[in-house]
PDB file of C-alpha atoms in Angstrom:
ATOM      1  CA  MET A   1      -0.198   0.396  -0.203  1.00 79.00           C
ATOM      2  CA  ASN A   2       1.375   3.375  -1.283  1.00 93.00           C
ATOM      3  CA  ILE A   3       0.643   6.363   1.326  1.00 96.00           C
ATOM      4  CA  TYR A   4       1.469   9.706  -0.799  1.00 97.00           C
ATOM      5  CA  VAL A   5       1.388  12.726   1.223  1.00 98.00           C
ATOM      6  CA  ARG A   6       0.640  16.270   0.415  1.00 98.00           C
ATOM      7  CA  LEU A   7       0.077  19.376   1.156  1.00 98.00           C
ATOM      8  CA  ALA A   8      -3.736  20.288   1.922  1.00 98.00           C
ATOM      9  CA  THR A   9      -5.078  23.699  -0.434  1.00 98.00           C
ATOM     10  CA  ILE A  10      -7.930  25.645  -0.083  1.00 97.00           C
ATOM     11  CA  ALA A  11      -9.569  23.244  -2.651  1.00 97.00           C
ATOM     12  CA  ASP A  12      -9.277  20.182  -0.633  1.00 98.00           C
ATOM     13  CA  ILE A  13     -11.807  21.910   2.323  1.00 97.00           C
ATOM     14  CA  PRO A  14     -15.392  19.568   1.131  1.00 97.00           C
ATOM     15  CA  ALA A  15     -13.338  16.699   1.547  1.00 97.00           C
ATOM     16  CA  LEU A  16     -11.519  17.002   4.422  1.00 97.00           C
ATOM     17  CA  GLU A  17     -15.216  18.192   5.756  1.00 96.00           C
ATOM     18  CA  LYS A  18     -16.364  14.809   4.715  1.00 97.00           C
ATOM     19  CA  LEU A  19     -13.274  13.442   5.979  1.00 98.00           C
ATOM     20  CA  ILE A  20     -13.510  14.725   9.392  1.00 97.00           C
ATOM     21  CA  ARG A  21     -17.465  13.994  10.761  1.00 97.00           C
ATOM     22  CA  ASP A  22     -16.627  10.362   9.330  1.00 98.00           C
ATOM     23  CA  SER A  23     -12.958   9.855  11.032  1.00 97.00           C
ATOM     24  CA  VAL A  24     -14.728  11.249  14.483  1.00 97.00           C
ATOM     25  CA  ALA A  25     -18.041   9.733  13.976  1.00 97.00           C
ATOM     26  CA  THR A  26     -16.774   6.430  13.455  1.00 97.00           C
ATOM     27  CA  LEU A  27     -13.588   5.794  15.272  1.00 97.00           C
ATOM     28  CA  SER A  28     -15.383   8.231  18.872  1.00 97.00           C
ATOM     29  CA  VAL A  29     -17.524   5.400  18.936  1.00 97.00           C
ATOM     30  CA  GLY A  30     -16.786   3.826  22.424  1.00 97.00           C
ATOM     31  CA  PHE A  31     -15.017   6.876  23.794  1.00 97.00           C
ATOM     32  CA  TYR A  32     -17.581   9.359  23.881  1.00 98.00           C
ATOM     33  CA  THR A  33     -21.287   9.209  23.709  1.00 97.00           C
ATOM     34  CA  GLY A  34     -23.794  10.612  20.508  1.00 97.00           C
ATOM     35  CA  ALA A  35     -23.957  14.094  22.373  1.00 97.00           C
ATOM     36  CA  GLN A  36     -20.394  14.011  22.591  1.00 97.00           C
ATOM     37  CA  ILE A  37     -18.994  13.336  19.510  1.00 97.00           C
ATOM     38  CA  GLU A  38     -21.957  15.572  17.736  1.00 96.00           C
ATOM     39  CA  SER A  39     -21.335  18.724  20.108  1.00 95.00           C
ATOM     40  CA  GLY A  40     -17.383  17.769  19.018  1.00 94.00           C
ATOM     41  CA  LEU A  41     -18.335  17.863  15.515  1.00 94.00           C
ATOM     42  CA  SER A  42     -20.218  21.116  16.075  1.00 91.00           C
ATOM     43  CA  HIS A  43     -18.251  22.867  18.137  1.00 90.00           C
ATOM     44  CA  ILE A  44     -14.746  22.142  18.195  1.00 91.00           C
ATOM     45  CA  PHE A  45     -13.656  19.524  15.294  1.00 93.00           C
ATOM     46  CA  GLY A  46     -13.343  21.135  12.218  1.00 91.00           C
ATOM     47  CA  VAL A  47     -10.907  22.191   9.158  1.00 92.00           C
ATOM     48  CA  ASP A  48      -8.711  24.675  11.010  1.00 91.00           C
ATOM     49  CA  THR A  49      -8.149  27.339   7.635  1.00 92.00           C
ATOM     50  CA  GLN A  50      -4.909  28.400   8.989  1.00 92.00           C
ATOM     51  CA  LEU A  51      -3.151  25.367   8.785  1.00 95.00           C
ATOM     52  CA  ILE A  52      -3.894  25.248   5.721  1.00 96.00           C
ATOM     53  CA  LEU A  53      -2.586  28.660   4.423  1.00 94.00           C
ATOM     54  CA  ASP A  54       0.926  28.635   6.488  1.00 95.00           C
ATOM     55  CA  GLU A  55       1.306  25.267   4.493  1.00 97.00           C
ATOM     56  CA  THR A  56       1.543  23.048   7.520  1.00 97.00           C
ATOM     57  CA  TYR A  57      -1.529  20.745   6.866  1.00 98.00           C
ATOM     58  CA  PHE A  58      -0.780  17.523   5.105  1.00 98.00           C
ATOM     59  CA  ILE A  59      -3.145  14.988   3.106  1.00 98.00           C
ATOM     60  CA  ALA A  60      -2.937  11.551   2.956  1.00 98.00           C
ATOM     61  CA  GLU A  61      -3.840   9.393  -0.069  1.00 98.00           C
ATOM     62  CA  ILE A  62      -4.041   6.354  -1.479  1.00 96.00           C
ATOM     63  CA  ASP A  63      -5.311   5.635  -4.679  1.00 94.00           C
ATOM     64  CA  GLN A  64      -5.695   9.105  -5.566  1.00 93.00           C
ATOM     65  CA  MET A  65      -8.846   8.943  -2.398  1.00 95.00           C
ATOM     66  CA  ILE A  66      -8.033  11.114   0.638  1.00 97.00           C
ATOM     67  CA  ALA A  67      -7.215   8.942   3.532  1.00 98.00           C
ATOM     68  CA  GLY A  68      -6.795  10.987   6.641  1.00 98.00           C
ATOM     69  CA  SER A  69      -4.972  14.189   7.241  1.00 98.00           C
ATOM     70  CA  GLY A  70      -3.622  16.229  10.281  1.00 97.00           C
ATOM     71  CA  GLY A  71      -0.777  19.058   9.984  1.00 97.00           C
ATOM     72  CA  TRP A  72       1.285  20.994  12.574  1.00 97.00           C
ATOM     73  CA  SER A  73       1.333  24.785  13.529  1.00 96.00           C
ATOM     74  CA  LYS A  74       4.195  27.280  14.499  1.00 96.00           C
ATOM     75  CA  ARG A  75       1.203  29.017  16.051  1.00 94.00           C
ATOM     76  CA  GLU A  76      -0.623  29.576  19.634  1.00 91.00           C
ATOM     77  CA  THR A  77      -3.689  27.393  19.396  1.00 87.00           C
ATOM     78  CA  LEU A  78      -3.421  23.767  20.554  1.00 84.00           C
ATOM     79  CA  PHE A  79      -6.634  22.519  19.237  1.00 84.00           C
ATOM     80  CA  GLY A  80      -9.590  23.564  17.275  1.00 78.00           C
ATOM     81  CA  GLY A  81     -11.005  23.591  13.711  1.00 79.00           C
ATOM     82  CA  ASP A  82     -12.065  27.646  12.686  1.00 66.00           C
ATOM     83  CA  GLN A  83     -15.633  27.576  14.257  1.00 67.00           C
ATOM     84  CA  PHE A  84     -13.556  27.095  17.564  1.00 61.00           C
ATOM     85  CA  LYS A  85     -11.439  29.813  17.167  1.00 61.00           C
ATOM     86  CA  ALA A  86     -12.022  33.654  17.499  1.00 62.00           C
ATOM     87  CA  GLY A  87     -11.027  34.390  13.565  1.00 62.00           C
ATOM     88  CA  GLU A  88      -8.073  36.099  14.155  1.00 69.00           C
ATOM     89  CA  PRO A  89      -4.371  34.667  13.378  1.00 73.00           C
ATOM     90  CA  ASP A  90      -2.706  33.106  16.152  1.00 82.00           C
ATOM     91  CA  ARG A  91       0.737  34.704  17.356  1.00 90.00           C
ATOM     92  CA  LEU A  92       3.567  32.934  15.535  1.00 94.00           C
ATOM     93  CA  LEU A  93       5.609  31.074  18.372  1.00 96.00           C
ATOM     94  CA  ASP A  94       9.121  30.919  19.006  1.00 97.00           C
ATOM     95  CA  PRO A  95      10.728  27.895  18.341  1.00 97.00           C
ATOM     96  CA  ALA A  96      13.965  28.627  20.680  1.00 96.00           C
ATOM     97  CA  HIS A  97      11.076  28.699  23.541  1.00 97.00           C
ATOM     98  CA  GLU A  98       7.759  27.604  22.662  1.00 97.00           C
ATOM     99  CA  ALA A  99       6.766  23.612  21.588  1.00 98.00           C
ATOM    100  CA  ALA A 100       5.390  23.109  17.633  1.00 98.00           C
ATOM    101  CA  ARG A 101       1.553  21.981  18.185  1.00 97.00           C
ATOM    102  CA  LEU A 102       0.343  19.662  16.473  1.00 97.00           C
ATOM    103  CA  ARG A 103      -2.932  19.244  14.686  1.00 94.00           C
ATOM    104  CA  ALA A 104      -6.408  18.061  13.539  1.00 92.00           C
ATOM    105  CA  PHE A 105      -5.591  14.917  13.071  1.00 96.00           C
ATOM    106  CA  TYR A 106      -8.358  12.354  11.533  1.00 97.00           C
ATOM    107  CA  VAL A 107      -8.250   9.037   9.103  1.00 97.00           C
ATOM    108  CA  ASP A 108     -10.939   7.442   7.236  1.00 97.00           C
ATOM    109  CA  PRO A 109     -12.232   4.699   8.871  1.00 97.00           C
ATOM    110  CA  ARG A 110     -11.457   2.226   5.992  1.00 95.00           C
ATOM    111  CA  TRP A 111      -8.321   3.495   6.781  1.00 95.00           C
ATOM    112  CA  SER A 112      -7.246   3.279  10.320  1.00 93.00           C
ATOM    113  CA  ARG A 113      -4.986   1.263  11.943  1.00 91.00           C
ATOM    114  CA  ARG A 114      -2.822   1.308   9.097  1.00 92.00           C
ATOM    115  CA  GLY A 115      -0.043   3.235   9.311  1.00 94.00           C
ATOM    116  CA  VAL A 116      -2.026   6.298   7.534  1.00 97.00           C
ATOM    117  CA  GLY A 117      -1.361   8.368  10.851  1.00 96.00           C
ATOM    118  CA  SER A 118       1.796   7.407  11.064  1.00 96.00           C
ATOM    119  CA  ARG A 119       2.767   8.742   7.740  1.00 97.00           C
ATOM    120  CA  VAL A 120       1.236  11.859   8.231  1.00 98.00           C
ATOM    121  CA  LEU A 121       3.009  12.359  12.087  1.00 97.00           C
ATOM    122  CA  THR A 122       6.771  11.806  10.975  1.00 97.00           C
ATOM    123  CA  GLU A 123       5.809  14.186   7.702  1.00 97.00           C
ATOM    124  CA  CYS A 124       4.500  17.077  10.561  1.00 98.00           C
ATOM    125  CA  GLU A 125       7.041  15.755  12.914  1.00 98.00           C
ATOM    126  CA  ASN A 126       9.861  16.739  10.121  1.00 98.00           C
ATOM    127  CA  ALA A 127       8.518  19.939   9.061  1.00 98.00           C
ATOM    128  CA  ALA A 128       8.255  21.388  12.549  1.00 98.00           C
ATOM    129  CA  ARG A 129      11.634  19.989  12.853  1.00 98.00           C
ATOM    130  CA  LEU A 130      13.092  21.809   9.872  1.00 97.00           C
ATOM    131  CA  ALA A 131      11.006  24.623  11.249  1.00 97.00           C
ATOM    132  CA  GLY A 132      13.861  24.900  14.084  1.00 98.00           C
ATOM    133  CA  PHE A 133      11.506  23.308  16.850  1.00 98.00           C
ATOM    134  CA  ASN A 134      12.742  21.030  19.065  1.00 97.00           C
ATOM    135  CA  ARG A 135       9.646  19.915  21.238  1.00 98.00           C
ATOM    136  CA  ILE A 136       5.625  19.000  20.045  1.00 98.00           C
ATOM    137  CA  GLU A 137       2.829  19.396  22.035  1.00 97.00           C
ATOM    138  CA  LEU A 138      -0.991  18.017  21.178  1.00 97.00           C
ATOM    139  CA  VAL A 139      -4.425  17.888  22.857  1.00 96.00           C
ATOM    140  CA  ALA A 140      -4.815  14.201  21.733  1.00 97.00           C
ATOM    141  CA  THR A 141      -8.639  12.841  22.198  1.00 97.00           C
ATOM    142  CA  LEU A 142      -8.977   9.703  23.420  1.00 97.00           C
ATOM    143  CA  PRO A 143      -9.717   7.702  20.296  1.00 96.00           C
ATOM    144  CA  GLY A 144      -5.778   9.099  18.935  1.00 95.00           C
ATOM    145  CA  GLU A 145      -4.147   8.712  21.823  1.00 96.00           C
ATOM    146  CA  ARG A 146      -2.619   5.291  22.010  1.00 94.00           C
ATOM    147  CA  LEU A 147      -1.273   6.391  18.722  1.00 95.00           C
ATOM    148  CA  TYR A 148       0.947   9.252  20.255  1.00 97.00           C
ATOM    149  CA  ALA A 149       1.485   6.629  23.208  1.00 97.00           C
ATOM    150  CA  ALA A 150       2.951   4.771  20.457  1.00 96.00           C
ATOM    151  CA  LYS A 151       5.217   6.955  18.806  1.00 97.00           C
ATOM    152  CA  GLY A 152       6.950   8.493  21.768  1.00 98.00           C
ATOM    153  CA  TYR A 153       4.845  11.417  23.248  1.00 98.00           C
ATOM    154  CA  THR A 154       4.283  11.373  26.815  1.00 98.00           C
ATOM    155  CA  ARG A 155       1.454  12.521  28.384  1.00 97.00           C
ATOM    156  CA  VAL A 156       1.940  15.964  30.366  1.00 97.00           C
ATOM    157  CA  ASP A 157      -2.104  16.076  31.860  1.00 96.00           C
ATOM    158  CA  ALA A 158      -5.882  15.029  31.561  1.00 97.00           C
ATOM    159  CA  MET A 159      -7.908  17.577  30.397  1.00 97.00           C
ATOM    160  CA  GLN A 160     -12.076  18.195  29.433  1.00 97.00           C
ATOM    161  CA  LEU A 161     -12.522  19.613  26.237  1.00 95.00           C
ATOM    162  CA  GLU A 162     -15.851  22.022  27.488  1.00 93.00           C
ATOM    163  CA  THR A 163     -18.438  22.376  24.591  1.00 92.00           C
ATOM    164  CA  PRO A 164     -21.262  25.988  24.669  1.00 91.00           C
ATOM    165  CA  SER A 165     -23.844  23.087  24.442  1.00 92.00           C
ATOM    166  CA  GLY A 166     -22.933  21.764  27.523  1.00 94.00           C
ATOM    167  CA  GLU A 167     -20.804  18.514  26.701  1.00 96.00           C
ATOM    168  CA  SER A 168     -17.203  17.682  28.143  1.00 96.00           C
ATOM    169  CA  LEU A 169     -14.976  15.396  26.298  1.00 97.00           C
ATOM    170  CA  ALA A 170     -11.650  13.698  27.997  1.00 98.00           C
ATOM    171  CA  ALA A 171      -8.794  14.601  26.829  1.00 98.00           C
ATOM    172  CA  PHE A 172      -4.743  14.671  27.262  1.00 97.00           C
ATOM    173  CA  ARG A 173      -2.548  16.854  26.742  1.00 97.00           C
ATOM    174  CA  MET A 174       1.219  15.502  25.250  1.00 98.00           C
ATOM    175  CA  THR A 175       4.158  16.172  24.679  1.00 98.00           C
ATOM    176  CA  LYS A 176       7.229  15.014  22.406  1.00 98.00           C
ATOM    177  CA  CYS A 177      11.370  16.110  22.215  1.00 97.00           C
ATOM    178  CA  LEU A 178      11.865  16.313  18.640  1.00 96.00           C
TER     179      LEU A 178
END
């Protein structure tokens, strides 16, 4: 199986929106309730256009079909799509003193546990390292925590992702030296 990784473009947003919905709705079952999943999709999980504009968001393709996506960021925001942010570009991070952010990882359920997330993760870590960062951090939802732990990320603390609808999703802040 060949996994081709490329930078995402604005034209990819409709396909990414479908990927995100399919990924979260399927792979979160057993970790979160239906109400938590729907609230997360409405208020937290989604495309972050800034990552695409910064050219730090990748798409993994198999046979020219999107199998997954994920990115890294040189900006302050730690998680959340466009609907979660205020609309202004985030402050740029200082690679000498701050950690890059690993952001918005989603895998098509048909390709889960087949190396897609790992391949995008490696691409992101390499790009962040090349940009001068020596640490990277993320917020892992429960379905993703196992992948990050297997790739050398350590839990810093547990947290709750609160939504305006009153739902709360358990997550972990994790970090890794690059």
